[in-house]
Coordinates of C-alpha atoms and ligand atoms in Angstrom, one line a residue:
Chain A
M1 CA -5.7 -141.8 -49.3
L2 CA -7.1 -143.1 -52.6
E3 CA -10.8 -143.7 -52.4
I4 CA -12.9 -144.8 -55.3
K5 CA -16.6 -144.4 -54.7
N6 CA -19.2 -146.0 -56.9
L7 CA -17.3 -145.5 -60.1
T8 CA -19.1 -146.4 -63.2
V9 CA -17.4 -146.2 -66.6
G10 CA -18.9 -147.0 -69.9
L11 CA -19.9 -145.9 -73.4
P12 CA -23.1 -144.4 -74.4
S13 CA -24.9 -146.8 -76.6
R14 CA -28.1 -147.3 -78.4
A15 CA -29.3 -149.8 -75.9
E16 CA -32.3 -148.9 -73.8
S17 CA -30.2 -148.7 -70.7
G18 CA -28.5 -145.7 -72.3
F19 CA -25.1 -147.0 -71.4
D20 CA -22.9 -150.0 -71.9
T21 CA -21.0 -150.1 -68.7
M22 CA -17.5 -151.5 -68.5
L23 CA -16.9 -150.7 -64.8
E24 CA -20.0 -150.8 -62.6
D25 CA -20.3 -149.3 -59.1
V26 CA -16.6 -149.9 -58.2
S27 CA -15.7 -148.9 -54.7
L28 CA -12.2 -149.3 -53.3
S29 CA -10.0 -147.6 -50.8
V30 CA -6.4 -147.7 -50.0
E31 CA -4.8 -145.9 -47.1
A32 CA -1.3 -144.5 -46.8
G33 CA 1.2 -147.3 -46.0
Q34 CA -1.2 -149.9 -47.4
S35 CA -1.1 -151.9 -50.5
L36 CA -4.0 -153.4 -52.4
G37 CA -3.7 -156.0 -55.1
L38 CA -6.2 -155.9 -57.9
V39 CA -6.7 -159.2 -59.7
G40 CA -9.2 -160.5 -62.2
E41 CA -9.4 -162.3 -65.5
A42 CA -8.3 -160.7 -68.8
G43 CA -10.7 -158.0 -69.9
S44 CA -12.4 -157.6 -66.6
G45 CA -11.6 -153.9 -66.4
K46 CA -8.5 -153.5 -64.3
S47 CA -6.6 -151.4 -66.8
L48 CA -9.7 -149.3 -67.4
L49 CA -9.8 -148.5 -63.7
V50 CA -6.2 -147.4 -63.9
H51 CA -6.9 -145.3 -66.9
A52 CA -9.8 -143.6 -65.1
I53 CA -7.5 -142.7 -62.2
G54 CA -5.0 -141.2 -64.6
G55 CA -7.6 -139.2 -66.5
L56 CA -6.8 -141.2 -69.6
L57 CA -10.3 -142.3 -70.5
R58 CA -11.4 -140.8 -73.8
P59 CA -14.6 -140.8 -75.6
P60 CA -16.6 -142.8 -76.3
V61 CA -15.5 -144.4 -73.0
V62 CA -16.4 -142.0 -70.3
P63 CA -16.9 -141.9 -66.5
I64 CA -20.6 -142.1 -66.0
G65 CA -20.8 -141.8 -62.3
G66 CA -18.9 -141.9 -59.0
E67 CA -15.8 -140.3 -57.7
I68 CA -12.1 -141.0 -57.5
L69 CA -10.9 -139.2 -54.4
F70 CA -7.2 -138.6 -53.9
E71 CA -6.7 -137.1 -50.4
G72 CA -10.3 -136.0 -50.5
Q73 CA -10.1 -134.3 -53.9
D74 CA -12.1 -135.7 -56.8
L75 CA -9.7 -136.5 -59.7
L76 CA -12.6 -136.9 -62.1
S77 CA -14.2 -133.5 -61.7
M78 CA -10.9 -131.6 -61.1
P79 CA -9.7 -129.3 -63.9
P80 CA -7.0 -131.0 -65.9
D81 CA -4.4 -128.4 -64.9
D82 CA -4.9 -129.2 -61.3
R83 CA -4.8 -132.9 -61.9
R84 CA -1.5 -132.4 -63.7
L85 CA 0.1 -130.9 -60.6
I86 CA -0.7 -134.1 -58.7
L87 CA 0.1 -136.7 -61.4
G88 CA 3.8 -137.7 -61.6
E89 CA 4.4 -135.8 -58.3
E90 CA 2.2 -137.0 -55.5
L91 CA 0.3 -139.7 -57.4
S92 CA 2.3 -141.8 -59.9
L93 CA 1.0 -144.4 -62.4
V94 CA 3.0 -147.2 -63.9
L95 CA 1.5 -148.3 -67.2
P96 CA 2.3 -151.7 -68.7
G97 CA 4.0 -152.4 -71.9
G98 CA 7.6 -151.3 -71.5
R99 CA 9.1 -149.7 -74.5
I100 CA 5.8 -148.5 -76.0
R101 CA 5.5 -146.2 -73.0
L102 CA 8.7 -144.3 -73.8
N103 CA 9.1 -141.5 -76.3
P104 CA 11.1 -143.3 -79.0
L105 CA 13.0 -140.1 -80.0
E106 CA 14.4 -139.2 -76.6
K107 CA 17.2 -140.7 -74.6
V108 CA 15.7 -142.4 -71.5
G109 CA 17.9 -140.4 -69.1
R110 CA 16.6 -137.2 -70.6
Q111 CA 13.0 -138.4 -70.3
I112 CA 13.5 -139.0 -66.6
V113 CA 15.2 -135.6 -66.2
R114 CA 12.2 -134.0 -67.7
V115 CA 9.8 -135.7 -65.2
L116 CA 12.0 -134.3 -62.4
R117 CA 12.4 -130.8 -63.8
D118 CA 8.8 -130.4 -65.0
H119 CA 7.7 -130.7 -61.4
H120 CA 10.8 -129.1 -59.9
P121 CA 12.0 -126.4 -62.3
E122 CA 14.5 -125.2 -59.8
M123 CA 16.4 -128.4 -60.0
A124 CA 19.7 -128.0 -61.9
K125 CA 20.1 -130.1 -65.0
A126 CA 23.3 -131.8 -63.7
E127 CA 21.6 -132.7 -60.4
A128 CA 18.5 -134.0 -62.3
L129 CA 20.7 -136.2 -64.5
E130 CA 22.5 -137.6 -61.5
R131 CA 19.1 -138.4 -59.9
A132 CA 18.0 -140.0 -63.1
I133 CA 21.0 -142.3 -63.1
Q134 CA 20.4 -143.2 -59.4
L135 CA 16.8 -144.1 -60.3
L136 CA 17.9 -146.3 -63.2
D137 CA 20.3 -148.0 -60.8
R138 CA 17.6 -148.4 -58.2
V139 CA 15.3 -150.3 -60.6
G140 CA 18.2 -152.7 -61.4
I141 CA 19.5 -151.4 -64.7
P142 CA 23.1 -152.3 -65.2
D143 CA 25.5 -149.5 -66.2
P144 CA 22.9 -146.8 -65.5
D145 CA 25.2 -144.0 -66.5
K146 CA 25.6 -145.5 -69.9
R147 CA 22.0 -146.6 -70.2
A148 CA 20.8 -143.1 -69.5
L149 CA 22.2 -142.2 -72.9
A150 CA 20.4 -145.0 -74.7
Y151 CA 17.3 -144.6 -76.8
P152 CA 14.3 -146.8 -75.9
H153 CA 14.8 -149.1 -78.9
E154 CA 18.3 -149.7 -77.6
L155 CA 16.9 -151.2 -74.4
S156 CA 15.5 -154.7 -73.9
G157 CA 11.8 -154.9 -73.1
G158 CA 12.5 -155.6 -69.5
M159 CA 14.9 -152.7 -69.2
A160 CA 12.3 -150.4 -70.8
Q161 CA 9.7 -151.5 -68.3
R162 CA 12.1 -150.8 -65.5
T163 CA 12.7 -147.3 -66.9
V164 CA 9.0 -146.8 -66.8
V165 CA 9.0 -147.7 -63.1
A166 CA 11.9 -145.4 -62.5
M167 CA 10.0 -142.5 -64.0
A168 CA 7.1 -143.2 -61.7
L169 CA 9.3 -143.2 -58.7
A170 CA 11.2 -140.1 -59.8
N171 CA 9.4 -137.5 -57.7
S172 CA 8.9 -139.7 -54.7
P173 CA 5.2 -140.0 -55.0
R174 CA 3.0 -140.6 -52.0
F175 CA 0.8 -143.0 -53.9
I176 CA 1.6 -145.4 -56.7
V177 CA -0.9 -147.0 -59.0
A178 CA 0.9 -149.8 -60.9
D179 CA -0.7 -151.7 -63.8
E180 CA 1.3 -155.0 -64.2
P181 CA 4.5 -153.1 -63.4
T182 CA 6.7 -156.2 -63.5
T183 CA 5.2 -158.2 -66.3
G184 CA 8.0 -159.2 -68.7
I185 CA 10.7 -158.5 -66.2
D186 CA 13.2 -161.1 -65.2
V187 CA 12.0 -162.6 -61.9
T188 CA 15.0 -161.6 -59.8
I189 CA 14.6 -157.9 -60.9
Q190 CA 10.9 -158.3 -60.5
R191 CA 11.5 -159.1 -56.9
Q192 CA 13.9 -156.3 -56.5
I193 CA 11.3 -153.7 -57.8
L194 CA 8.5 -155.1 -55.7
E195 CA 10.7 -155.1 -52.6
D196 CA 11.5 -151.5 -53.4
F197 CA 7.8 -150.7 -53.5
A198 CA 7.4 -152.6 -50.2
G199 CA 10.1 -150.5 -48.6
L200 CA 8.4 -147.3 -49.7
I201 CA 5.2 -148.6 -48.2
R202 CA 6.9 -149.5 -44.9
E203 CA 9.2 -146.7 -44.5
D204 CA 7.7 -143.7 -46.3
N205 CA 4.1 -144.5 -45.7
V206 CA 3.4 -144.7 -49.5
G207 CA 0.1 -146.2 -50.7
L208 CA 0.1 -148.8 -53.5
L209 CA -2.6 -150.1 -55.8
I210 CA -1.1 -152.8 -57.9
V211 CA -2.8 -154.6 -60.8
T212 CA -1.4 -158.0 -61.4
R213 CA -2.3 -161.5 -62.8
D214 CA 0.1 -163.0 -60.4
L215 CA -1.4 -164.1 -57.0
G216 CA 2.2 -164.8 -55.9
I217 CA 2.8 -161.0 -55.9
V218 CA -0.4 -160.5 -54.0
A219 CA 0.5 -163.1 -51.4
H220 CA 4.0 -161.6 -50.9
F221 CA 3.4 -157.9 -51.1
C222 CA -0.2 -156.9 -50.6
D223 CA -2.3 -156.2 -47.5
R224 CA -5.6 -156.5 -49.2
V225 CA -6.8 -158.0 -52.5
A226 CA -9.8 -157.0 -54.6
V227 CA -11.1 -159.3 -57.4
V228 CA -12.6 -157.7 -60.5
S229 CA -14.9 -159.6 -62.7
E230 CA -16.8 -158.1 -65.6
G231 CA -16.4 -154.6 -64.4
R232 CA -17.4 -155.3 -60.8
I233 CA -15.6 -155.8 -57.6
V234 CA -16.7 -159.3 -56.6
E235 CA -14.5 -159.8 -53.6
N236 CA -12.4 -157.5 -51.4
A237 CA -10.6 -159.1 -48.5
E238 CA -7.5 -159.2 -46.3
V239 CA -4.8 -161.2 -48.0
R240 CA -4.6 -163.5 -45.0
T241 CA -8.3 -164.4 -45.2
F242 CA -8.3 -164.5 -49.0
F243 CA -5.7 -167.2 -49.3
K244 CA -7.4 -169.2 -46.6
E245 CA -10.7 -169.2 -48.4
Q246 CA -12.1 -167.4 -51.4
Q247 CA -15.7 -166.4 -51.2
H248 CA -16.6 -165.7 -54.9
P249 CA -16.5 -168.4 -57.6
V250 CA -14.3 -166.1 -59.8
S251 CA -11.7 -165.8 -57.0
Q252 CA -11.8 -169.6 -56.5
E253 CA -11.2 -170.0 -60.2
L254 CA -8.2 -167.6 -60.1
M255 CA -6.8 -169.6 -57.3
R256 CA -7.3 -172.9 -59.1
A257 CA -5.7 -171.5 -62.3
T258 CA -2.6 -170.5 -60.3
V259 CA -2.4 -173.9 -58.7
L260 CA -2.8 -175.5 -62.1
E261 CA 0.1 -173.4 -63.4
R262 CA 2.2 -174.6 -60.6
Q263 CA 1.3 -178.2 -61.3
K264 CA 2.2 -177.7 -65.0
A265 CA 5.6 -176.5 -64.0
A266 CA 6.0 -179.6 -61.9
E267 CA 4.8 -181.7 -64.9
W268 CA 7.3 -180.0 -67.2
S269 CA 10.3 -180.6 -65.0
A270 CA 9.2 -184.2 -64.6
A271 CA 8.9 -184.5 -68.4
A272 CA 12.3 -182.9 -68.9
A273 CA 13.8 -185.2 -66.3
S274 CA 12.4 -188.3 -68.0
R275 CA 14.1 -187.6 -71.4
Chain B
M1 CA 14.6 -166.8 -54.9
T2 CA 11.6 -165.9 -57.1
T3 CA 8.4 -164.1 -56.2
T4 CA 6.3 -166.4 -58.3
D5 CA 6.6 -170.0 -59.0
T6 CA 4.9 -169.6 -62.4
P7 CA 7.4 -169.8 -65.2
E8 CA 7.9 -166.3 -66.5
T9 CA 9.5 -165.2 -69.7
V10 CA 13.1 -164.5 -68.7
D11 CA 14.4 -161.2 -69.7
S12 CA 17.7 -162.5 -71.2
F13 CA 19.0 -159.1 -71.8
A14 CA 18.7 -158.1 -68.2
A15 CA 19.9 -161.5 -67.0
S16 CA 23.1 -161.2 -69.0
G17 CA 23.5 -157.4 -68.4
D18 CA 24.3 -157.4 -72.1
G19 CA 25.2 -154.0 -73.5
R20 CA 24.0 -154.4 -77.0
I21 CA 23.4 -151.0 -78.4
H22 CA 21.9 -151.0 -81.8
G23 CA 23.3 -148.6 -84.3
L24 CA 20.0 -147.3 -85.8
R25 CA 21.3 -143.8 -86.1
R26 CA 24.4 -145.3 -87.7
M27 CA 22.0 -147.0 -90.2
L28 CA 20.4 -143.7 -91.0
F29 CA 23.7 -142.1 -91.7
R30 CA 25.3 -145.3 -93.1
K31 CA 28.1 -145.1 -95.6
P32 CA 26.6 -144.2 -98.9
G33 CA 26.9 -146.5 -101.9
L34 CA 27.9 -145.3 -105.3
T35 CA 24.5 -144.2 -106.5
T36 CA 23.7 -142.5 -103.2
A37 CA 27.0 -140.7 -103.4
A38 CA 26.2 -139.6 -106.9
V39 CA 22.8 -138.3 -105.8
Y40 CA 24.1 -136.3 -102.9
G41 CA 27.1 -135.2 -105.0
G42 CA 24.5 -133.8 -107.4
V43 CA 22.7 -132.0 -104.6
G44 CA 26.0 -130.6 -103.6
I45 CA 26.7 -129.4 -107.1
I46 CA 23.3 -127.7 -107.3
L47 CA 23.9 -126.0 -103.9
L48 CA 27.4 -124.9 -105.1
L49 CA 25.9 -123.5 -108.3
T50 CA 23.3 -121.6 -106.3
V51 CA 26.1 -119.8 -104.5
I52 CA 28.7 -119.3 -107.2
G53 CA 26.8 -120.1 -110.5
P54 CA 26.1 -116.6 -111.6
S55 CA 29.7 -115.5 -111.0
I56 CA 31.2 -118.3 -113.1
G57 CA 30.6 -116.6 -116.5
P58 CA 32.1 -113.3 -115.5
W59 CA 35.0 -115.1 -113.9
L60 CA 35.8 -116.9 -117.0
A61 CA 35.5 -113.8 -119.0
D62 CA 37.8 -111.9 -116.6
A63 CA 40.3 -114.7 -116.7
G64 CA 40.6 -114.0 -120.4
C65 CA 38.7 -117.1 -121.5
A66 CA 36.8 -116.4 -124.6
C67 CA 34.2 -118.9 -123.6
G68 CA 31.4 -116.7 -122.4
W69 CA 30.4 -113.7 -120.4
G70 CA 28.0 -112.6 -117.8
S71 CA 24.7 -114.4 -117.8
E72 CA 22.7 -111.2 -118.4
Q73 CA 25.1 -109.7 -120.9
I74 CA 23.7 -109.2 -124.3
D75 CA 25.6 -109.1 -127.5
S76 CA 23.2 -109.0 -130.4
G77 CA 26.0 -109.2 -132.9
H78 CA 26.5 -112.9 -131.9
A79 CA 22.9 -114.0 -131.6
L80 CA 22.0 -117.6 -132.1
E81 CA 25.5 -118.9 -132.6
G82 CA 25.8 -122.7 -132.2
P83 CA 27.9 -124.4 -129.6
S84 CA 31.6 -123.7 -130.1
G85 CA 34.9 -123.2 -128.2
T86 CA 33.8 -119.7 -127.5
H87 CA 30.3 -120.4 -126.4
F88 CA 30.2 -123.9 -125.2
F89 CA 26.4 -124.1 -125.3
G90 CA 26.0 -121.4 -128.0
T91 CA 24.1 -118.2 -127.7
D92 CA 20.4 -117.4 -127.6
R93 CA 18.5 -115.0 -129.9
S94 CA 19.5 -111.9 -128.0
G95 CA 23.1 -113.1 -128.0
Q96 CA 23.3 -114.2 -124.4
D97 CA 25.8 -117.0 -123.6
V98 CA 23.7 -120.1 -122.9
F99 CA 26.5 -121.8 -120.9
S100 CA 26.9 -119.1 -118.3
R101 CA 23.1 -118.7 -118.1
V102 CA 22.7 -122.5 -117.5
L103 CA 25.2 -122.2 -114.7
A104 CA 23.5 -119.1 -113.3
A105 CA 19.9 -120.3 -113.4
P106 CA 19.9 -122.9 -110.6
R107 CA 20.3 -120.0 -108.1
I108 CA 16.9 -118.5 -108.8
N109 CA 15.2 -121.9 -109.3
L110 CA 16.6 -123.3 -106.0
V111 CA 16.0 -120.1 -104.0
I112 CA 12.4 -120.2 -105.1
A113 CA 12.1 -123.9 -104.4
L114 CA 13.8 -123.7 -101.0
A115 CA 11.8 -120.6 -99.9
A116 CA 8.5 -122.0 -101.1
T117 CA 9.1 -125.4 -99.6
A118 CA 10.4 -124.0 -96.3
L119 CA 7.4 -121.7 -96.0
S120 CA 4.9 -124.4 -96.7
V121 CA 6.6 -126.6 -94.1
V122 CA 6.7 -123.8 -91.6
I123 CA 3.0 -123.0 -92.0
G124 CA 1.6 -126.3 -93.1
V125 CA 3.2 -128.7 -90.6
P126 CA 2.1 -126.7 -87.5
L127 CA -1.4 -126.3 -88.9
G128 CA -1.6 -130.0 -89.6
L129 CA -0.3 -130.9 -86.1
L130 CA -2.8 -128.6 -84.5
A131 CA -5.7 -130.0 -86.5
G132 CA -4.6 -133.5 -85.7
Y133 CA -4.2 -132.8 -82.0
I134 CA -7.5 -131.0 -81.4
G135 CA -9.6 -133.0 -83.9
G136 CA -12.4 -135.2 -82.6
R137 CA -12.4 -133.8 -79.1
A138 CA -14.5 -131.0 -77.7
L139 CA -16.9 -129.4 -80.2
A140 CA -15.1 -126.1 -80.6
A141 CA -11.8 -127.8 -81.1
T142 CA -13.2 -130.2 -83.6
A143 CA -14.8 -127.4 -85.5
T144 CA -11.4 -125.5 -85.7
S145 CA -9.7 -128.6 -86.8
E146 CA -12.3 -129.2 -89.5
L147 CA -12.1 -125.6 -90.6
I148 CA -8.3 -125.9 -91.1
M149 CA -8.6 -129.1 -93.1
R150 CA -11.5 -127.9 -95.3
F151 CA -9.5 -124.8 -96.0
M152 CA -6.7 -127.1 -97.1
D153 CA -9.2 -128.9 -99.3
V154 CA -10.2 -125.6 -100.9
L155 CA -6.5 -124.8 -101.6
Q156 CA -5.9 -128.2 -103.0
S157 CA -9.0 -128.3 -105.2
F158 CA -7.9 -125.2 -107.2
P159 CA -6.3 -126.3 -110.4
L160 CA -2.7 -125.6 -109.4
F161 CA -1.4 -124.2 -112.5
V162 CA -4.3 -121.9 -113.3
F163 CA -4.3 -120.7 -109.7
A164 CA -0.6 -119.8 -109.8
V165 CA -1.0 -118.1 -113.2
V166 CA -3.9 -116.1 -112.0
L167 CA -2.1 -115.0 -108.8
V168 CA 0.9 -113.9 -110.9
A169 CA -1.5 -112.2 -113.4
V170 CA -3.3 -110.3 -110.6
R171 CA -0.3 -109.4 -108.5
G172 CA 2.2 -108.9 -111.2
Q173 CA 5.2 -110.9 -112.1
S174 CA 7.8 -111.1 -109.3
T175 CA 9.8 -113.7 -107.5
E176 CA 7.9 -113.1 -104.3
I177 CA 4.6 -113.8 -106.0
V178 CA 5.9 -117.0 -107.5
I179 CA 7.1 -118.1 -104.0
I180 CA 3.8 -117.3 -102.4
A181 CA 1.8 -119.1 -105.1
L182 CA 4.0 -122.2 -104.7
T183 CA 3.8 -122.0 -100.9
I184 CA 0.0 -122.0 -101.1
V185 CA 0.1 -124.9 -103.6
N186 CA 2.2 -127.1 -101.2
L187 CA 0.7 -126.1 -97.9
P188 CA -2.0 -128.8 -98.0
V189 CA 0.5 -131.5 -98.7
F190 CA 2.4 -130.8 -95.4
A191 CA -0.7 -130.0 -93.4
R192 CA -2.3 -133.4 -94.4
L193 CA 0.8 -135.4 -93.7
A194 CA 1.4 -133.9 -90.3
R195 CA -2.2 -134.2 -89.3
A196 CA -2.4 -137.9 -90.3
E197 CA 0.7 -138.7 -88.3
M198 CA -0.4 -136.6 -85.3
L199 CA -3.7 -138.5 -85.3
T200 CA -2.0 -141.8 -84.7
V201 CA 0.8 -140.4 -82.5
R202 CA -1.5 -138.8 -80.0
E203 CA -3.1 -142.2 -79.3
Q204 CA 0.2 -144.0 -78.8
P205 CA 0.9 -145.6 -75.5
Y206 CA 3.8 -143.2 -74.9
A207 CA 1.5 -140.3 -75.2
D208 CA -0.6 -141.6 -72.4
A209 CA 2.5 -142.3 -70.4
A210 CA 3.6 -138.7 -70.9
R211 CA 0.1 -137.4 -69.8
I212 CA 0.2 -139.3 -66.5
L213 CA 3.6 -137.9 -65.7
G214 CA 2.0 -134.6 -65.4
H215 CA 3.4 -133.0 -68.6
G216 CA 1.1 -130.1 -69.7
N217 CA -0.5 -129.8 -73.2
F218 CA 2.3 -127.6 -74.4
R219 CA 5.1 -129.9 -73.4
L220 CA 3.2 -132.9 -74.4
I221 CA 2.8 -131.5 -78.0
F222 CA 6.2 -130.0 -78.4
R223 CA 8.2 -132.7 -76.8
H224 CA 6.4 -136.0 -77.3
L225 CA 3.9 -135.6 -80.1
A226 CA 5.3 -133.2 -82.6
P227 CA 8.7 -134.7 -83.0
N228 CA 7.1 -138.1 -83.6
S229 CA 4.7 -136.7 -86.1
V230 CA 7.0 -135.1 -88.7
A231 CA 8.8 -138.0 -90.2
S232 CA 6.7 -138.2 -93.4
S233 CA 6.8 -134.5 -93.8
V234 CA 10.5 -134.5 -93.6
A235 CA 10.7 -137.4 -96.1
T236 CA 8.5 -135.5 -98.5
V237 CA 10.6 -132.3 -98.5
P238 CA 13.1 -133.3 -101.3
M239 CA 10.2 -134.5 -103.5
V240 CA 8.4 -131.2 -103.1
I241 CA 11.6 -129.3 -103.8
G242 CA 11.9 -131.1 -107.1
F243 CA 8.2 -130.5 -107.8
V244 CA 8.6 -126.8 -107.1
I245 CA 11.6 -126.5 -109.4
L246 CA 9.6 -128.0 -112.2
F247 CA 6.6 -125.9 -111.4
T248 CA 8.6 -122.7 -111.3
A249 CA 10.0 -123.5 -114.7
S250 CA 6.6 -124.3 -116.0
L251 CA 5.3 -120.9 -114.8
S252 CA 8.2 -119.1 -116.4
F253 CA 7.7 -121.1 -119.6
V254 CA 4.2 -119.7 -119.9
G255 CA 5.5 -116.2 -119.0
A256 CA 4.1 -116.1 -115.5
G257 CA 7.2 -116.8 -113.6
V258 CA 10.5 -115.1 -113.1
K259 CA 11.0 -111.9 -114.9
P260 CA 13.6 -111.8 -117.6
P261 CA 16.5 -111.1 -118.0
T262 CA 17.2 -113.1 -114.8
A263 CA 18.5 -116.4 -115.8
E264 CA 15.9 -119.1 -115.0
L265 CA 15.6 -122.5 -116.7
G266 CA 11.9 -122.3 -117.7
G267 CA 12.3 -118.9 -119.0
M268 CA 15.4 -119.9 -121.1
I269 CA 13.5 -122.8 -122.5
R270 CA 10.6 -120.5 -123.4
V271 CA 12.9 -118.0 -125.2
G272 CA 14.7 -120.8 -127.0
A273 CA 11.6 -122.6 -128.0
N274 CA 10.9 -120.0 -130.7
N275 CA 14.1 -121.0 -132.4
M276 CA 13.6 -124.7 -132.2
V277 CA 11.6 -124.8 -135.4
T278 CA 14.3 -123.2 -137.4
G279 CA 16.9 -125.7 -136.1
E280 CA 18.6 -123.7 -133.4
W281 CA 18.1 -126.2 -130.6
W282 CA 20.8 -125.2 -128.2
P283 CA 19.1 -122.3 -126.4
S284 CA 16.3 -124.7 -125.2
I285 CA 17.9 -128.1 -124.9
F286 CA 20.7 -127.2 -122.5
P287 CA 18.5 -125.6 -119.9
G288 CA 16.0 -128.4 -120.5
V289 CA 18.6 -131.0 -119.7
A290 CA 19.7 -129.0 -116.6
L291 CA 16.1 -128.8 -115.4
G292 CA 15.6 -132.5 -115.9
L293 CA 18.8 -133.3 -114.0
M294 CA 17.9 -131.1 -111.1
V295 CA 14.4 -132.6 -110.7
L296 CA 15.8 -136.1 -111.1
I297 CA 18.5 -135.5 -108.4
F298 CA 15.9 -134.4 -105.9
A299 CA 13.6 -137.3 -106.8
F300 CA 16.4 -139.7 -106.1
A301 CA 17.3 -137.9 -102.9
A302 CA 13.6 -138.2 -101.8
Q303 CA 13.6 -141.9 -102.5
D304 CA 16.9 -142.4 -100.6
I305 CA 15.6 -140.6 -97.5
A306 CA 12.4 -142.6 -97.6
A307 CA 14.3 -145.8 -97.9
R308 CA 16.5 -144.9 -94.9
M309 CA 13.5 -144.1 -92.8
R310 CA 11.8 -147.4 -93.8
A311 CA 15.0 -149.3 -92.8
V312 CA 15.1 -147.6 -89.4
K313 CA 11.4 -148.2 -88.8
R314 CA 11.8 -151.9 -89.8
A315 CA 14.8 -152.4 -87.6
E316 CA 13.0 -150.7 -84.7
G317 CA 9.9 -152.8 -85.3
L318 CA 11.9 -156.0 -85.4
M319 CA 13.6 -155.2 -82.1
S320 CA 10.3 -154.2 -80.5
A321 CA 8.7 -157.5 -81.6
E322 CA 11.7 -159.4 -80.3
T323 CA 11.7 -158.1 -76.8
S324 CA 8.5 -156.2 -76.3
V325 CA 6.3 -156.9 -73.3
E326 CA 2.6 -157.6 -73.6
A327 CA 0.6 -154.4 -73.1
G328 CA -2.4 -154.5 -70.8
Ligands
LIG1 N1 -12.1 -147.9 -76.0 C1 -12.8 -149.0 -75.7 N2 -13.9 -149.2 -76.4 C2 -14.7 -150.3 -76.1 N3 -14.4 -151.2 -75.1 C3 -13.3 -151.0 -74.4 C4 -12.4 -149.8 -74.6 N4 -11.4 -149.9 -73.8 C5 -11.6 -151.0 -73.0 N5 -12.7 -151.7 -73.4 C6 -13.3 -152.9 -72.8 O1 -13.2 -152.8 -71.4 C7 -12.9 -154.0 -70.8 C8 -11.9 -153.9 -69.8 O2 -10.6 -153.8 -70.4 P1 -9.3 -153.7 -69.6 O3 -8.2 -153.3 -70.5 O4 -9.5 -152.8 -68.4 O5 -9.0 -155.2 -69.1 P2 -8.0 -155.7 -68.1 O6 -8.7 -156.2 -66.9 O7 -6.9 -154.8 -67.9 O8 -7.4 -157.0 -68.9 P3 -5.9 -157.6 -69.0 O9 -5.7 -158.5 -67.8 O10 -6.0 -158.3 -70.3 O11 -5.0 -156.4 -69.1 C9 -12.6 -155.0 -72.0 O12 -13.7 -155.9 -72.1 C10 -12.5 -154.1 -73.2 O13 -13.0 -154.7 -74.3
LIG2 MG1 -4.8 -154.7 -68.4

């Protein structure tokens, strides 16, 4: 469904190579009804990949080679007007950051209404607003009918991020690319959102590519996991095999870091208990 | 209960379901203090005079008050009379009542100022937004953007006053020409401000977020980018109005502005200036003070609006810093 073939992204430089590459020869594929977790250390190029999929790269960073096929059509070489019909409708992206992703001058309900009505002009305003409120409710925002009338700065960071997720879900996309969709969200809501995603995958055959730093999310919600390091995919495995044994040193390091975190938490509770 | 065992920042807002709505808009329209009230009261008076100013003299005369007459009425028998109960501000050298003229003058000054400012906003802001949006992209677009901005440079590099005087000299003295000259003078101000803001706004994370939702260029610009790019232009409007009022008066003072006998502050000062040396100060001083007050009021209004915008920005910034989520 989403197939990335030999994608190389970089910036033209004075180096003899001609290019500084930030993603090199990346190949991935995710089928309908499948979910792939993309993990990797900070700055490895995960968000860059998401930007490439969304057509958000801008000079000097440009795609140098490869293809991003969505249902067989190359998003990279497609005219922007065609890509626009797909984005937000069949293929939705969730960008990280929460409030900074919302137009500060518009009520959030209205922003969701616009996502709905831009792709479905025939939808009545009242109906769209009702759907927007349902969507806010679905991502766990309390008092959604009141919150729909709030401006982004009137929401907490977590609520704003949930609104961003709601916008991505608005038009019932068939594929979701989510870059750290639940970072900064309260863990219970985080679970609710991820379970919503899992439901979409199971029942509506939606495909999911999720970028995360949290191997816990991968273990619970993904079928496959791909590890990025310095712009390359260094490991791509079934989740079951990955958690049994990691092939690449970077993957092993990621595992160790997670385990360390867990130990730290245990240490903290021990420290707190001993006071 | 949790998906991860790593300690996460807990979203306390969400956890408590707290409905704290911050009154930023309330802050923008907060209850005015005494100074602010005076400033906007002043703006109100100027607006009122614009509407009814020229009629006040005749009304008073009709009402049997001996204190003046129509602002363009001439009575050479009473030229250069000092301030008195009959003529509060005296009369000028052609016997026109200075008081009724001072009340009448804000109309033309403000009409010119509003028209010129509105025109330069209406033309300058879109040009600036366009230049900002298309700049630094494809070659043709960048070239267009550069062309617009270099043209603004050219406009701005003319010595303003000389430019306006020449325009009036070439095209003849008329209110329209004064408005056009002042529009051209202020175009670059708004174009620059709008462009500068658009340049940053188009790179904002919410602009990317709007792009990946499939909003087209048109909707992207008009809904998401333009509204976020006009704050500094808006905040500059009152200052420009004040500037234009002063500039119009200066043009009239050198005889290149509004055609007499229309009551206009700069023109009145010019007419009266001839009599200053012989001690008849009133035909110049009263319109001079009125001019100073008008400019001052708009300068204060400009400052107040800028302060409100800063307060809102700061409050928004604080809240974002408090609860924002790390961007990837
Ligand atoms: N416009 C740019 N110019 C130069 N380098 C860039 C640009 N954008 C991204 N990079 C580089 O590309 C690399 C990948 O960045 P990216 O944001 O994809 O990291 P990431 O894997 O998402 O990290 P994180 O986990 O911190 O979100 C980084 O080394 C970054 O410095
Ligand atoms: Mg990232």
